[in-house]
mmCIF file of C-alpha atoms in Angstrom:
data_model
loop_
_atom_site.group_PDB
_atom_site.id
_atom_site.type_symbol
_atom_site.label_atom_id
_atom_site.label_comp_id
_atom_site.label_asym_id
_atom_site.label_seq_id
_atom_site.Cartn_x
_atom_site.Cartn_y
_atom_site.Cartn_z
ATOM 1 C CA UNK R 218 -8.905 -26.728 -18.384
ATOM 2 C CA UNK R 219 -7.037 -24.552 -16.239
ATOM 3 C CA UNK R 220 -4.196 -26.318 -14.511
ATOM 4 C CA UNK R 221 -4.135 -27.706 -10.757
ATOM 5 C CA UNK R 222 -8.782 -27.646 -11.206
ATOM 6 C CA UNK R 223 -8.686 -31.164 -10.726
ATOM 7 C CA UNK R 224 -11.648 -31.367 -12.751
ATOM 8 C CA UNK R 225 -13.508 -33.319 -15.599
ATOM 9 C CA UNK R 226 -14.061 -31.513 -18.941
ATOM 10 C CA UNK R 227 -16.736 -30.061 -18.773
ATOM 11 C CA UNK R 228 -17.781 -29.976 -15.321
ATOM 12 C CA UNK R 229 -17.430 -27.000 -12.881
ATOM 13 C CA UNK R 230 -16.077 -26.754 -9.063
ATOM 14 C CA UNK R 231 -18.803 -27.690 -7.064
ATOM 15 C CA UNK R 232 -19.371 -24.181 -5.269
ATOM 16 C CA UNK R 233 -17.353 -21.944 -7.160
ATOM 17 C CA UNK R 234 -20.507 -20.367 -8.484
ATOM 18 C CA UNK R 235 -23.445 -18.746 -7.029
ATOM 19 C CA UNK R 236 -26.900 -21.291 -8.104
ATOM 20 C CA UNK R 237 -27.818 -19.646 -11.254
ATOM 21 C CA UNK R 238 -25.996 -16.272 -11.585
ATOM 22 C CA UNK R 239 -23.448 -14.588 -9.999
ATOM 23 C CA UNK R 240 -20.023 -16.538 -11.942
ATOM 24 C CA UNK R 241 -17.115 -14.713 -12.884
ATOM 25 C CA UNK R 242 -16.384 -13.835 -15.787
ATOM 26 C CA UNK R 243 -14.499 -16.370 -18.307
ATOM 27 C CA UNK R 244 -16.740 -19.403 -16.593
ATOM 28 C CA UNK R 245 -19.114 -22.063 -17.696
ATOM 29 C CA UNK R 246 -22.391 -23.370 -16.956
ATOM 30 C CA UNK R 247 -22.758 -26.275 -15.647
ATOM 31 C CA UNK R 248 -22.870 -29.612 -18.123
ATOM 32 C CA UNK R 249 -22.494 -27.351 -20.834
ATOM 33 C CA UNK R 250 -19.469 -29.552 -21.704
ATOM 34 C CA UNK R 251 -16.886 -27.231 -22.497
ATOM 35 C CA UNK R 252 -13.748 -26.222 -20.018
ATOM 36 C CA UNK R 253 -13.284 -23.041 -18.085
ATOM 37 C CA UNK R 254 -11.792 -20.433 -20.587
ATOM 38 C CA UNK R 255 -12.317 -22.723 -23.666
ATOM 39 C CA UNK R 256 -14.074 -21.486 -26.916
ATOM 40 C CA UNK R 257 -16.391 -22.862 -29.530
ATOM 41 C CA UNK R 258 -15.335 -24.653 -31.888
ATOM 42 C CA UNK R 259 -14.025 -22.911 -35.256
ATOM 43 C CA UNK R 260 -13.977 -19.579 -33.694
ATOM 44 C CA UNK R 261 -10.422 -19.418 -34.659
ATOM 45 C CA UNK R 262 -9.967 -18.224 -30.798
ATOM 46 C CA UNK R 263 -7.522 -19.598 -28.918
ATOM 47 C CA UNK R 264 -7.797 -21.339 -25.482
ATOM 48 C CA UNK R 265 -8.957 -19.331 -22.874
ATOM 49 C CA UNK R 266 -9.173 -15.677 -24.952
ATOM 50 C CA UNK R 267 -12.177 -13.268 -24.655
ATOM 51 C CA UNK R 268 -14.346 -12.278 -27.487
ATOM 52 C CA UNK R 269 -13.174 -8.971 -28.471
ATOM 53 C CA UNK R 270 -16.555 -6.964 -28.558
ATOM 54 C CA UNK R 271 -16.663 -8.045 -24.805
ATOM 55 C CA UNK R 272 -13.561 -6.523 -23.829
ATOM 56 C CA UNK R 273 -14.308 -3.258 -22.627
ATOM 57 C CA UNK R 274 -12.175 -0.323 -23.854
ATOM 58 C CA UNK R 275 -9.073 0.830 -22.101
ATOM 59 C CA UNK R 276 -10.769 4.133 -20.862
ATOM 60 C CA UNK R 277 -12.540 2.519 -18.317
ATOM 61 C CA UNK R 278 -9.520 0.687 -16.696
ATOM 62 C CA UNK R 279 -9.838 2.332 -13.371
ATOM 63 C CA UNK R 280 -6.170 2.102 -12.466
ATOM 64 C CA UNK R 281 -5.035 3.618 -15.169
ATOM 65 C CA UNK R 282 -4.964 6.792 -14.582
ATOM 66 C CA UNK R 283 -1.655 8.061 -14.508
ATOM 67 C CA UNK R 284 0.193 9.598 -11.517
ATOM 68 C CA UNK R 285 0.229 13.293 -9.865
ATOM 69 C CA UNK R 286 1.960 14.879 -7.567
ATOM 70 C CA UNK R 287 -1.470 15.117 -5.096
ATOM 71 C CA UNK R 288 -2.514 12.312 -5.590
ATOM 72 C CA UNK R 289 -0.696 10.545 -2.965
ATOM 73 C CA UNK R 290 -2.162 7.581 -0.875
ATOM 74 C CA UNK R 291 -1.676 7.328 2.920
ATOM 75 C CA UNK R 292 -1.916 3.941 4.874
ATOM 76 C CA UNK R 293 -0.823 4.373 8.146
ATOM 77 C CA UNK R 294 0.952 7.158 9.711
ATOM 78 C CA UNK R 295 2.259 7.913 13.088
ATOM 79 C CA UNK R 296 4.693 9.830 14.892
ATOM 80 C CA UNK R 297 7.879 7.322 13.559
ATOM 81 C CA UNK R 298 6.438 6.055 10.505
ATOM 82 C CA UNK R 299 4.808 6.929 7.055
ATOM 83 C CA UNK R 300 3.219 4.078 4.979
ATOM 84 C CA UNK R 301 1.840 5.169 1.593
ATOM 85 C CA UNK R 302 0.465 3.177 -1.545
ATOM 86 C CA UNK R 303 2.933 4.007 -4.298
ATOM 87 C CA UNK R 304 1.568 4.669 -7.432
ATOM 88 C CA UNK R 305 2.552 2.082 -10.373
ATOM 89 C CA UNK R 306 4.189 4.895 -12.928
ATOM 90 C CA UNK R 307 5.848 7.507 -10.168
ATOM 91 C CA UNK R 308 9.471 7.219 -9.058
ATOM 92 C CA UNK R 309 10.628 7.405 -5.123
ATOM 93 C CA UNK R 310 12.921 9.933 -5.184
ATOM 94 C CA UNK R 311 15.238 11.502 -8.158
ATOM 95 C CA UNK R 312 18.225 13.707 -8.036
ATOM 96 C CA UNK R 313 17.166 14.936 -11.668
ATOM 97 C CA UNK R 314 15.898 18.532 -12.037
ATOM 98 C CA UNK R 315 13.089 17.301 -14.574
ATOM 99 C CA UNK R 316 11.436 14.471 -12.743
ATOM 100 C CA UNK R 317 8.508 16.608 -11.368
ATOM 101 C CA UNK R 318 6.543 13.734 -10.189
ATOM 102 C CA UNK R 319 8.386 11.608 -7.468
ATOM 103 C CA UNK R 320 7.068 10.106 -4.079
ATOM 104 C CA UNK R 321 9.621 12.144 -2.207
ATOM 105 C CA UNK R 322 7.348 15.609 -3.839
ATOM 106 C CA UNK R 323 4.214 13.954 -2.833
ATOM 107 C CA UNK R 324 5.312 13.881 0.854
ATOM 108 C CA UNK R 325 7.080 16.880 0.678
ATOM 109 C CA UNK R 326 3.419 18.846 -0.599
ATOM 110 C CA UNK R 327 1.134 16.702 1.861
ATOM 111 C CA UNK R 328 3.642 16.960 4.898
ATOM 112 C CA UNK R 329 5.944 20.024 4.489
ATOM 113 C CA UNK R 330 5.989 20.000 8.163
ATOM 114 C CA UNK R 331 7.253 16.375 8.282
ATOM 115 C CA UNK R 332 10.518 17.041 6.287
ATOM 116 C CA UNK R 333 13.975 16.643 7.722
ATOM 117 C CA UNK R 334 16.077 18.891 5.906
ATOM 118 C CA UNK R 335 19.446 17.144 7.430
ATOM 119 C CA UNK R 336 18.497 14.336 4.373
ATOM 120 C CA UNK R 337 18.765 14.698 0.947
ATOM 121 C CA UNK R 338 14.933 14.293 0.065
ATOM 122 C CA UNK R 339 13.405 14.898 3.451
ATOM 123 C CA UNK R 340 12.124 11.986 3.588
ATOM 124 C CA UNK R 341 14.079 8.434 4.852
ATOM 125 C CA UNK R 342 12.591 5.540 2.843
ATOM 126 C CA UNK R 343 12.984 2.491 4.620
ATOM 127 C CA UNK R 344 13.370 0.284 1.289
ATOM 128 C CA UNK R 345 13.251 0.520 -2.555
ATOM 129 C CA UNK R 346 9.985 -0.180 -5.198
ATOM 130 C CA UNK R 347 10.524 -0.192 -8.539
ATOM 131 C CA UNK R 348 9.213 2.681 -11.188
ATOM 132 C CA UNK R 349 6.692 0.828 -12.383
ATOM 133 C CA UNK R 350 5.490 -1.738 -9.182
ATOM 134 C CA UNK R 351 2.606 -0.283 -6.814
ATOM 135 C CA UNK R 352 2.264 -1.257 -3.413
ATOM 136 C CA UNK R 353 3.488 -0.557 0.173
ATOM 137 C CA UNK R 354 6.247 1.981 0.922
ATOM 138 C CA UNK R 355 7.171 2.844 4.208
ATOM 139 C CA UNK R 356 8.954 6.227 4.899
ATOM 140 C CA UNK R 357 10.698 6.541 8.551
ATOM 141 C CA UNK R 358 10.351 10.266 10.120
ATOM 142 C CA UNK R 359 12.993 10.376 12.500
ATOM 143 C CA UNK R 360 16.907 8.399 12.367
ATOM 144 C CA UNK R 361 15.810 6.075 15.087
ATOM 145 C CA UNK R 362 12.518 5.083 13.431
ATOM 146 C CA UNK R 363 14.526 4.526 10.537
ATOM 147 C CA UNK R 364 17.292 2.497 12.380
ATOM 148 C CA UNK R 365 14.721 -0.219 13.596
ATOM 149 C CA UNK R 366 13.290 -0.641 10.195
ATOM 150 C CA UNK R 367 17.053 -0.990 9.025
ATOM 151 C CA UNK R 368 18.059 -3.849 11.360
ATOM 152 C CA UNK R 369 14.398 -5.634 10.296
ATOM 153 C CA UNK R 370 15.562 -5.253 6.280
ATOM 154 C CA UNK R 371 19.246 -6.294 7.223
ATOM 155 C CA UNK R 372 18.045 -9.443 9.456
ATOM 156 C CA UNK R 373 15.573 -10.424 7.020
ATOM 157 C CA UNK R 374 12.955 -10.730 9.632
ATOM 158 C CA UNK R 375 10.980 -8.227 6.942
ATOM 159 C CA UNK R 376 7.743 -9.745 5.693
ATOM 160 C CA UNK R 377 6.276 -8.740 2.295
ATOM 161 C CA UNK R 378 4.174 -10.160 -0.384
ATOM 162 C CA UNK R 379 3.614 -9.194 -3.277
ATOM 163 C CA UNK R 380 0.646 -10.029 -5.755
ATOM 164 C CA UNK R 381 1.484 -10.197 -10.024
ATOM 165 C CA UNK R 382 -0.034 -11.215 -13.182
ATOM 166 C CA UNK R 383 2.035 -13.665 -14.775
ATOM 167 C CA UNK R 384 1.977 -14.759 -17.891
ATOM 168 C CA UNK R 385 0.887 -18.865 -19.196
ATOM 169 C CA UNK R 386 -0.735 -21.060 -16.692
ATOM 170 C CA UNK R 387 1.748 -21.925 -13.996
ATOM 171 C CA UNK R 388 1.233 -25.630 -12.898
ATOM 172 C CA UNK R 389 2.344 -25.842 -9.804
ATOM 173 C CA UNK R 390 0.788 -24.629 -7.423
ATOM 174 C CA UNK R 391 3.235 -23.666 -4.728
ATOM 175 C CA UNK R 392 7.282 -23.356 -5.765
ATOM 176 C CA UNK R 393 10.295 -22.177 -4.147
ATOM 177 C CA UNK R 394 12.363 -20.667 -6.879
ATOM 178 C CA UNK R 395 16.298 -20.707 -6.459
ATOM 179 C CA UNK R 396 17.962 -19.315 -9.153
ATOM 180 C CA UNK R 397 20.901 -17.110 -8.143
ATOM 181 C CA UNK R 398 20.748 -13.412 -9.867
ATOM 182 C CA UNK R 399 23.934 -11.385 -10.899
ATOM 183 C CA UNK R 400 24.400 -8.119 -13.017
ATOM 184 C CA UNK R 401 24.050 -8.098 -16.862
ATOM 185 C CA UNK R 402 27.268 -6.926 -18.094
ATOM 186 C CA UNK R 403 26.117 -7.797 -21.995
ATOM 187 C CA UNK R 404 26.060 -4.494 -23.700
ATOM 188 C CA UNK R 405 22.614 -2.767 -24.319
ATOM 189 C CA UNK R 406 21.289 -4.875 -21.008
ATOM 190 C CA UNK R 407 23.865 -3.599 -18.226
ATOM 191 C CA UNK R 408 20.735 -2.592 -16.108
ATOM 192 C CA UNK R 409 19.221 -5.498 -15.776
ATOM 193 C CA UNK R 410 20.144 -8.549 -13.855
ATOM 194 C CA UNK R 411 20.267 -12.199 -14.878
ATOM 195 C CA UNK R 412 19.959 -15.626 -12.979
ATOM 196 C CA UNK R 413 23.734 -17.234 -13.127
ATOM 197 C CA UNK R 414 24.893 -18.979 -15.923
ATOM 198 C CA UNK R 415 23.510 -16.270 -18.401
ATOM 199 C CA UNK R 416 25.804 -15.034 -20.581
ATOM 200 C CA UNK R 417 27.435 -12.016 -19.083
ATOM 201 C CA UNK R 418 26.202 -12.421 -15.608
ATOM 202 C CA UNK R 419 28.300 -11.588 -13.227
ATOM 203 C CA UNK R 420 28.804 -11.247 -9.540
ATOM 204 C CA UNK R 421 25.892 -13.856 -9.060
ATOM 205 C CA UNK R 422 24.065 -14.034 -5.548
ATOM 206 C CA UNK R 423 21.806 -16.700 -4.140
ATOM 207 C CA UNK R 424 18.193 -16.019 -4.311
ATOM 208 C CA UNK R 425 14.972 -17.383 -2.964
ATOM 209 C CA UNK R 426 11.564 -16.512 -3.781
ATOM 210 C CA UNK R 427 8.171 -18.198 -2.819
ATOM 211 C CA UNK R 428 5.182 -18.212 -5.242
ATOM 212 C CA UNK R 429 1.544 -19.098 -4.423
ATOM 213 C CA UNK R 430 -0.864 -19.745 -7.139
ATOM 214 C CA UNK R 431 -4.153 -17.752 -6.183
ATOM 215 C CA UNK R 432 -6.057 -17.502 -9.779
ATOM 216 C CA UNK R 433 -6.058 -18.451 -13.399
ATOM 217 C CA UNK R 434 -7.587 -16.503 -16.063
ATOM 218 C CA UNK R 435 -6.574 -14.320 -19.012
ATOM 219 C CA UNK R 436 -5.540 -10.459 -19.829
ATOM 220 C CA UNK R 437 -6.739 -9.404 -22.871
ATOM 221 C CA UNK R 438 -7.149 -12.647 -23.745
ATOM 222 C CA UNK R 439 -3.914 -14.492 -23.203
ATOM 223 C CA UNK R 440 -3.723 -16.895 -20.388
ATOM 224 C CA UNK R 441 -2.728 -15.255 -17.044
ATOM 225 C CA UNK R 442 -1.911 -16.091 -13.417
ATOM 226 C CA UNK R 443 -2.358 -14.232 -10.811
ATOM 227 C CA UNK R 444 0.133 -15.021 -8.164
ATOM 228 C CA UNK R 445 1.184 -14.518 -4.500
ATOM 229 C CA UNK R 446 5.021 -13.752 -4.501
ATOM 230 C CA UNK R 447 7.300 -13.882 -1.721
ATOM 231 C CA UNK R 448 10.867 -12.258 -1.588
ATOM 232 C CA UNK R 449 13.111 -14.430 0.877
ATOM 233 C CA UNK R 450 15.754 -12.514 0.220
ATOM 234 C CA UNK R 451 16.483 -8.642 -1.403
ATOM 235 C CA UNK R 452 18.461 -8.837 -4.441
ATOM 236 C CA UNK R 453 17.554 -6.235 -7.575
ATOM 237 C CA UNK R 454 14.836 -7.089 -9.628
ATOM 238 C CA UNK R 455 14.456 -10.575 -8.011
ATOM 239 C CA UNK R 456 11.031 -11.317 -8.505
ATOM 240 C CA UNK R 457 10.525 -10.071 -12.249
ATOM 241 C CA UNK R 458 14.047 -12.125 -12.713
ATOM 242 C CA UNK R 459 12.638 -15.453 -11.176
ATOM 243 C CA UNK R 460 9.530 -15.110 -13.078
ATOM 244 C CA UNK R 461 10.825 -14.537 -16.624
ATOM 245 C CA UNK R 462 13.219 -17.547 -15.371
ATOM 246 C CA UNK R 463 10.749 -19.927 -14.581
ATOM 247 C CA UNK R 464 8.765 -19.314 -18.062
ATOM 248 C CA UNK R 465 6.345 -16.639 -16.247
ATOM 249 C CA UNK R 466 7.031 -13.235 -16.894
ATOM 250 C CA UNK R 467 5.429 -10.571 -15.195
ATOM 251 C CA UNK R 468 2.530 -9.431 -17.742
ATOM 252 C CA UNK R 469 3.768 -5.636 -18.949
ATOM 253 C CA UNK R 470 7.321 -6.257 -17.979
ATOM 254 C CA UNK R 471 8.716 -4.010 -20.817
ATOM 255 C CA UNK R 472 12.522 -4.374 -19.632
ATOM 256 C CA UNK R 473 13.307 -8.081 -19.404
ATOM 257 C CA UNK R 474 10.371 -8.906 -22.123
ATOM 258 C CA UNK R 475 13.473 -6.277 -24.145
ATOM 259 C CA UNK R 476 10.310 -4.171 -24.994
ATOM 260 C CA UNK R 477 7.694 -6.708 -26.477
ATOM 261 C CA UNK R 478 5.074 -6.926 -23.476
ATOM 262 C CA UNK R 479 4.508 -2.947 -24.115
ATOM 263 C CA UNK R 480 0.375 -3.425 -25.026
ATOM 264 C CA UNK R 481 -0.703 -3.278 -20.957
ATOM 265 C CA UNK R 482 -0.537 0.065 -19.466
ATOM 266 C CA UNK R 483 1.573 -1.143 -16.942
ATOM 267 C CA UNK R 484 3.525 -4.064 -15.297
ATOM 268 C CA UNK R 485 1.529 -6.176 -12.802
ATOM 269 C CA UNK R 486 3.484 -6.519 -9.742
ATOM 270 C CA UNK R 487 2.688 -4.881 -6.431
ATOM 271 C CA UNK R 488 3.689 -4.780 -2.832
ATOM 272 C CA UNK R 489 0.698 -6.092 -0.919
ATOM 273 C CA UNK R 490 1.846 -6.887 2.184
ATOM 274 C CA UNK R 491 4.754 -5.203 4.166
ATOM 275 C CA UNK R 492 4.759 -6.364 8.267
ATOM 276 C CA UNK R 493 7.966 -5.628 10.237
ATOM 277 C CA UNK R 494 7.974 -6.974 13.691
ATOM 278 C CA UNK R 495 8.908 -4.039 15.710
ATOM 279 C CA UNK R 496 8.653 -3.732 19.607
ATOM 280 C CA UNK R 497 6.361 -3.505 21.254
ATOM 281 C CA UNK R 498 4.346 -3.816 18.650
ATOM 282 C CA UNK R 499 5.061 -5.094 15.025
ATOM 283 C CA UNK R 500 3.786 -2.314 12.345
ATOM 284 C CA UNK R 501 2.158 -4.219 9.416
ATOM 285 C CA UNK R 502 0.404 -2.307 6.452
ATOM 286 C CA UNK R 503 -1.505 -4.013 3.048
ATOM 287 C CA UNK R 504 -2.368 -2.052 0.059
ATOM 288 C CA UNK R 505 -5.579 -2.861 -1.717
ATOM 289 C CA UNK R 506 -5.407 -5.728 -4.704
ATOM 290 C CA UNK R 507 -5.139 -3.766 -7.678
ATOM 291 C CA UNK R 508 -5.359 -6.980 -9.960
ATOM 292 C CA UNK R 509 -9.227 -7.225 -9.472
ATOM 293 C CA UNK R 510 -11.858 -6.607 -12.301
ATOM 294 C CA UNK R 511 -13.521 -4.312 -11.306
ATOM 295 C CA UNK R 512 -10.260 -1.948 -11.744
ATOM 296 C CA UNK R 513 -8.965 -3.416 -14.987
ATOM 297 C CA UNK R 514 -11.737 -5.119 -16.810
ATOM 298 C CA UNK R 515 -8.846 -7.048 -19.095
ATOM 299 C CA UNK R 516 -8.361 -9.303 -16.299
ATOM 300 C CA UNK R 517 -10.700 -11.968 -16.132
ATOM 301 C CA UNK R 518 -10.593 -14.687 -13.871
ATOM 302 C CA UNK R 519 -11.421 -18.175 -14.572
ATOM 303 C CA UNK R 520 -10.516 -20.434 -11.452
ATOM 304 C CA UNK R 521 -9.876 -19.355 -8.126
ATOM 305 C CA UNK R 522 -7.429 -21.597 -6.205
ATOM 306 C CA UNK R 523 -7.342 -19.649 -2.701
ATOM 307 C CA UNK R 524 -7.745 -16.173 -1.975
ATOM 308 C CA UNK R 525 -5.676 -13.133 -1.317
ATOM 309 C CA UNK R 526 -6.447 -13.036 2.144
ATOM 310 C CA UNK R 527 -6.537 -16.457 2.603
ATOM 311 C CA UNK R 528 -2.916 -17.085 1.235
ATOM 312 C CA UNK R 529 -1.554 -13.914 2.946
ATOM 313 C CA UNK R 530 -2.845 -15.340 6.655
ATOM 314 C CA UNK R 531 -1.607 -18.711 5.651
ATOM 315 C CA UNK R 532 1.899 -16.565 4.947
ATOM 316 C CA UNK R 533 2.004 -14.627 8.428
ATOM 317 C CA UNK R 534 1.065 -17.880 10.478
ATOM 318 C CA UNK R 535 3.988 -19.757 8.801
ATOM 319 C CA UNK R 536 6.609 -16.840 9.136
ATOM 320 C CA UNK R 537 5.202 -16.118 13.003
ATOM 321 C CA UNK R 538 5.960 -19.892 13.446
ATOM 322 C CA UNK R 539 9.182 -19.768 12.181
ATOM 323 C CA UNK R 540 10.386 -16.857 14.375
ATOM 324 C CA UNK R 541 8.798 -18.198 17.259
ATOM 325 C CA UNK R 542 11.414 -21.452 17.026
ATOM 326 C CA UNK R 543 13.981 -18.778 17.441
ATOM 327 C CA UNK R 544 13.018 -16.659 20.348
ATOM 328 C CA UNK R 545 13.696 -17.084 23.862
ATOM 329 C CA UNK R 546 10.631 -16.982 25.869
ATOM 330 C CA UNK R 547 10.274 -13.775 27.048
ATOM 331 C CA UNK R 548 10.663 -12.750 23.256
ATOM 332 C CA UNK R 549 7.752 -15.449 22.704
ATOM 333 C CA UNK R 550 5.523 -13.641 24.946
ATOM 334 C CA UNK R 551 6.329 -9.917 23.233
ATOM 335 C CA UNK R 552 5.170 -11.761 20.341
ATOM 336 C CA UNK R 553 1.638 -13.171 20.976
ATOM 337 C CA UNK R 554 0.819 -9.889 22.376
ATOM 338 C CA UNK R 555 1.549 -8.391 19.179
ATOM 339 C CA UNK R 556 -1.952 -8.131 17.945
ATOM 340 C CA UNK R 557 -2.931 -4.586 19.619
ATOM 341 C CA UNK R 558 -3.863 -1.898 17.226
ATOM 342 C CA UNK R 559 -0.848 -0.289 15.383
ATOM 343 C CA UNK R 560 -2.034 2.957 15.960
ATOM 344 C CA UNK R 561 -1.392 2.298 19.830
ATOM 345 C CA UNK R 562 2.390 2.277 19.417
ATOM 346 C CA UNK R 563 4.627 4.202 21.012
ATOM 347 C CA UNK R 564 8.230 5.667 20.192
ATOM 348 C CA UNK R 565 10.905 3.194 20.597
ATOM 349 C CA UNK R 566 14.337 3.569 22.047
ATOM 350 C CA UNK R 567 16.854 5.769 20.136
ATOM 351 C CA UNK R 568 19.393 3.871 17.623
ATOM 352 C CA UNK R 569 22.455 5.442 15.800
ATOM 353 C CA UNK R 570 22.214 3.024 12.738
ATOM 354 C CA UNK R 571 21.451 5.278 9.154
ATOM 355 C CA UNK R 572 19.651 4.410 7.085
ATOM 356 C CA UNK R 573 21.711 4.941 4.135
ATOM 357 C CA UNK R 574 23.749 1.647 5.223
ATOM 358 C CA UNK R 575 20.922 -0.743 4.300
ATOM 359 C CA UNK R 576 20.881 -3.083 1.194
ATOM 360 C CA UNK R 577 18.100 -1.703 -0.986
ATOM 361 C CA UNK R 578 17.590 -2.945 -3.994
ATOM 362 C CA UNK R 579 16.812 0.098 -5.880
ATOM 363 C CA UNK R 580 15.566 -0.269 -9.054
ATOM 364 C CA UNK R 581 15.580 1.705 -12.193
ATOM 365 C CA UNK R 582 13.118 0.865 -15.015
ATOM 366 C CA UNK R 583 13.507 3.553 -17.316
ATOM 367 C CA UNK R 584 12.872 2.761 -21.065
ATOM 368 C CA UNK R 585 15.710 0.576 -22.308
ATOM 369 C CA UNK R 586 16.137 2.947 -25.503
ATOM 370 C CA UNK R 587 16.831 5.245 -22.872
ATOM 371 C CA UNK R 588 19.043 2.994 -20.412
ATOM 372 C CA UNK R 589 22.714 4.245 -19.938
ATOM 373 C CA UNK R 590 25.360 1.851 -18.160
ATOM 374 C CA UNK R 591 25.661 2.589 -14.348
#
């Protein structure tokens, strides 16, 4: 039984299932007296795998396909701002003559006219994404686009969530995780980061992350969960740090699994959610679940908990609330008339702050056979 169902053995959520067809796959029919994602006896399956003749074949794993330069994904654009849906396997930028496929090319061949050749790459990203994590990336056109976005990063008034596959069946179903994160000094690992008291961390910094429980299934037959992950603050590699930390590392995390998760053709973490409360109005952008399947038929969910949507509104509301306590009244107001289309927005009043003075945290996932100390 998955964890947090609250249910009998062998009974099923009452309305988690259309009447007669319609369930997802990995479920059971009612009174059939076996658990969600359990298996017949003497099948010499374990808990909560899939039969492998019903696994369909990599090949049709929609999101698999591998990145191009063209092949770029707009979200929102406007006169200040760029957001795009980063690929999973393409880098931002690169100062190295043979990475031919970076997002900073991908801009540079759908907006040539865009570029502003006073930067190094011609494009100012507002923040970092790994190699290998999808999701929102916003790219600021002009200094003072990118000096508002700045000052939302440095504040931490930044919203974003991010959606993963983790691995096991985490039991609780909300947790703040606290584990301060430093830099790996231990030979062979000084690109990674550890939580303190590792040996060889050093420089340690305290670190907060929210994680919602949405789903529990299985990929490729090992038990999954798919999560809702919140970054309360910006240190490298936080997330895929607090997960392995807690006992739930990210599913294809090839670098802190030290190479043994290497079977999925990617890691499962992406930026879902980006909002930054700008003024007048706040500019907010979500990039479609990738973790559904229908894209990547190894994922198969078994228990739904709360939905995407639902747990990202639930997010906004609570962070909205929080900033509200804060603001003077005026601000207040600026706030609850927030909810005007983005594309309505006008450009804002000039700032002098760079860009290059924020506190990314840029992350390099290159193979660790390959890994040189920085």
């Amino acid at each position: 039984m998955e964890p947090g169902s609250g249910m009998e053995p062998g009974s099923v959520e009452p309305g988690s299932v259309e009447p007669g067809s319609g369930m997802e796959p990995g479920s059971v029919e009612p009174g059939s007296g076996m658990e969600p994602g359990s298996v017949e006896p003497g099948s010499g399956m374990e808990p909560g795998s899939v039969e492998p003749t019903s696994m369909e074949p990599l090949e049709t794993t929609r999101g698999g396909e591998p990145a191009s330069v063209d092949s770029l994904k707009v979200l929102f654009q406007s006169c200040d701002y760029i957001i795009v849906d980063k690929h999973w396997d393409i880098r931002i930028d690169s100062k190295m003559w043979y990475e031919k496929h970076t997002v900073q090319k991908q801009l540079g061949l759908r907006f040539p006219e865009l570029a502003d050749p006073r930067t190094y790459y011609g494009f100012r990203f507002c923040h970092q994404l790994d190699f290998s994590t999808s999701g929102v990336l916003c790219v600021a056109l002009n200094k003072a686009a990118a000096g508002r976005a700045y000052h939302c990063f440095k504040d931490r008034r930044a919203t974003k969530a991010y959606l993963a596959l983790v691995r096991g069946w985490v039991e609780e179903e909300t947790m703040t995780i606290d584990f301060s994160i430093g830099e790996n000094t231990t030979e062979g690992r000084t690109h990674m980061m550890c939580i303190q008291g590792t040996d060889g961390c050093e420089n340690p910094k305290a670190c907060q992350t929210q994680l919602t429980v949405l789903e529990y299934g299985s990929y490729d037959g090992d038990p999954v969960t798919k999560v809702l992950l919140q970054p309360l603050t910006g240190r490298t590699h936080q997330l895929r740090v607090h997960c392995e930390a807690v006992g739930h590392p990210i599913v294809g995390d090839y670098t802190y699994s030290l190479g043994a998760d290497s079977a999925p053709y990617r890691m499962m973490l992406h930026a879902h959610l980006l909002h930054l409360p700008l003024e007048p109005l706040p500019l907010q952008a979500a990039a479609p679940d990738p973790f559904t399947t229908p894209t990547d038929p190894r994922w198969r969910p078994h228990h739904r908990l709360r939905t995407v949507e639902g747990a990202v509104e639930s997010l906004l509301e609570d962070r909205a609330g929080g900033e509200e306590e804060t603001l003077l009244p005026k601000e207040q107001e600026s706030y609850r008339e927030s909810d005007q289309s983005i594309a309505q927005q006008e450009s804002y009043r000039e700032s002098d702050q760079s860009i290059a003075q924020q506190e990314s945290y840029r992350e390099s996932d290159q193979s660790i056979a390959e890994q040189e100390s920085y």
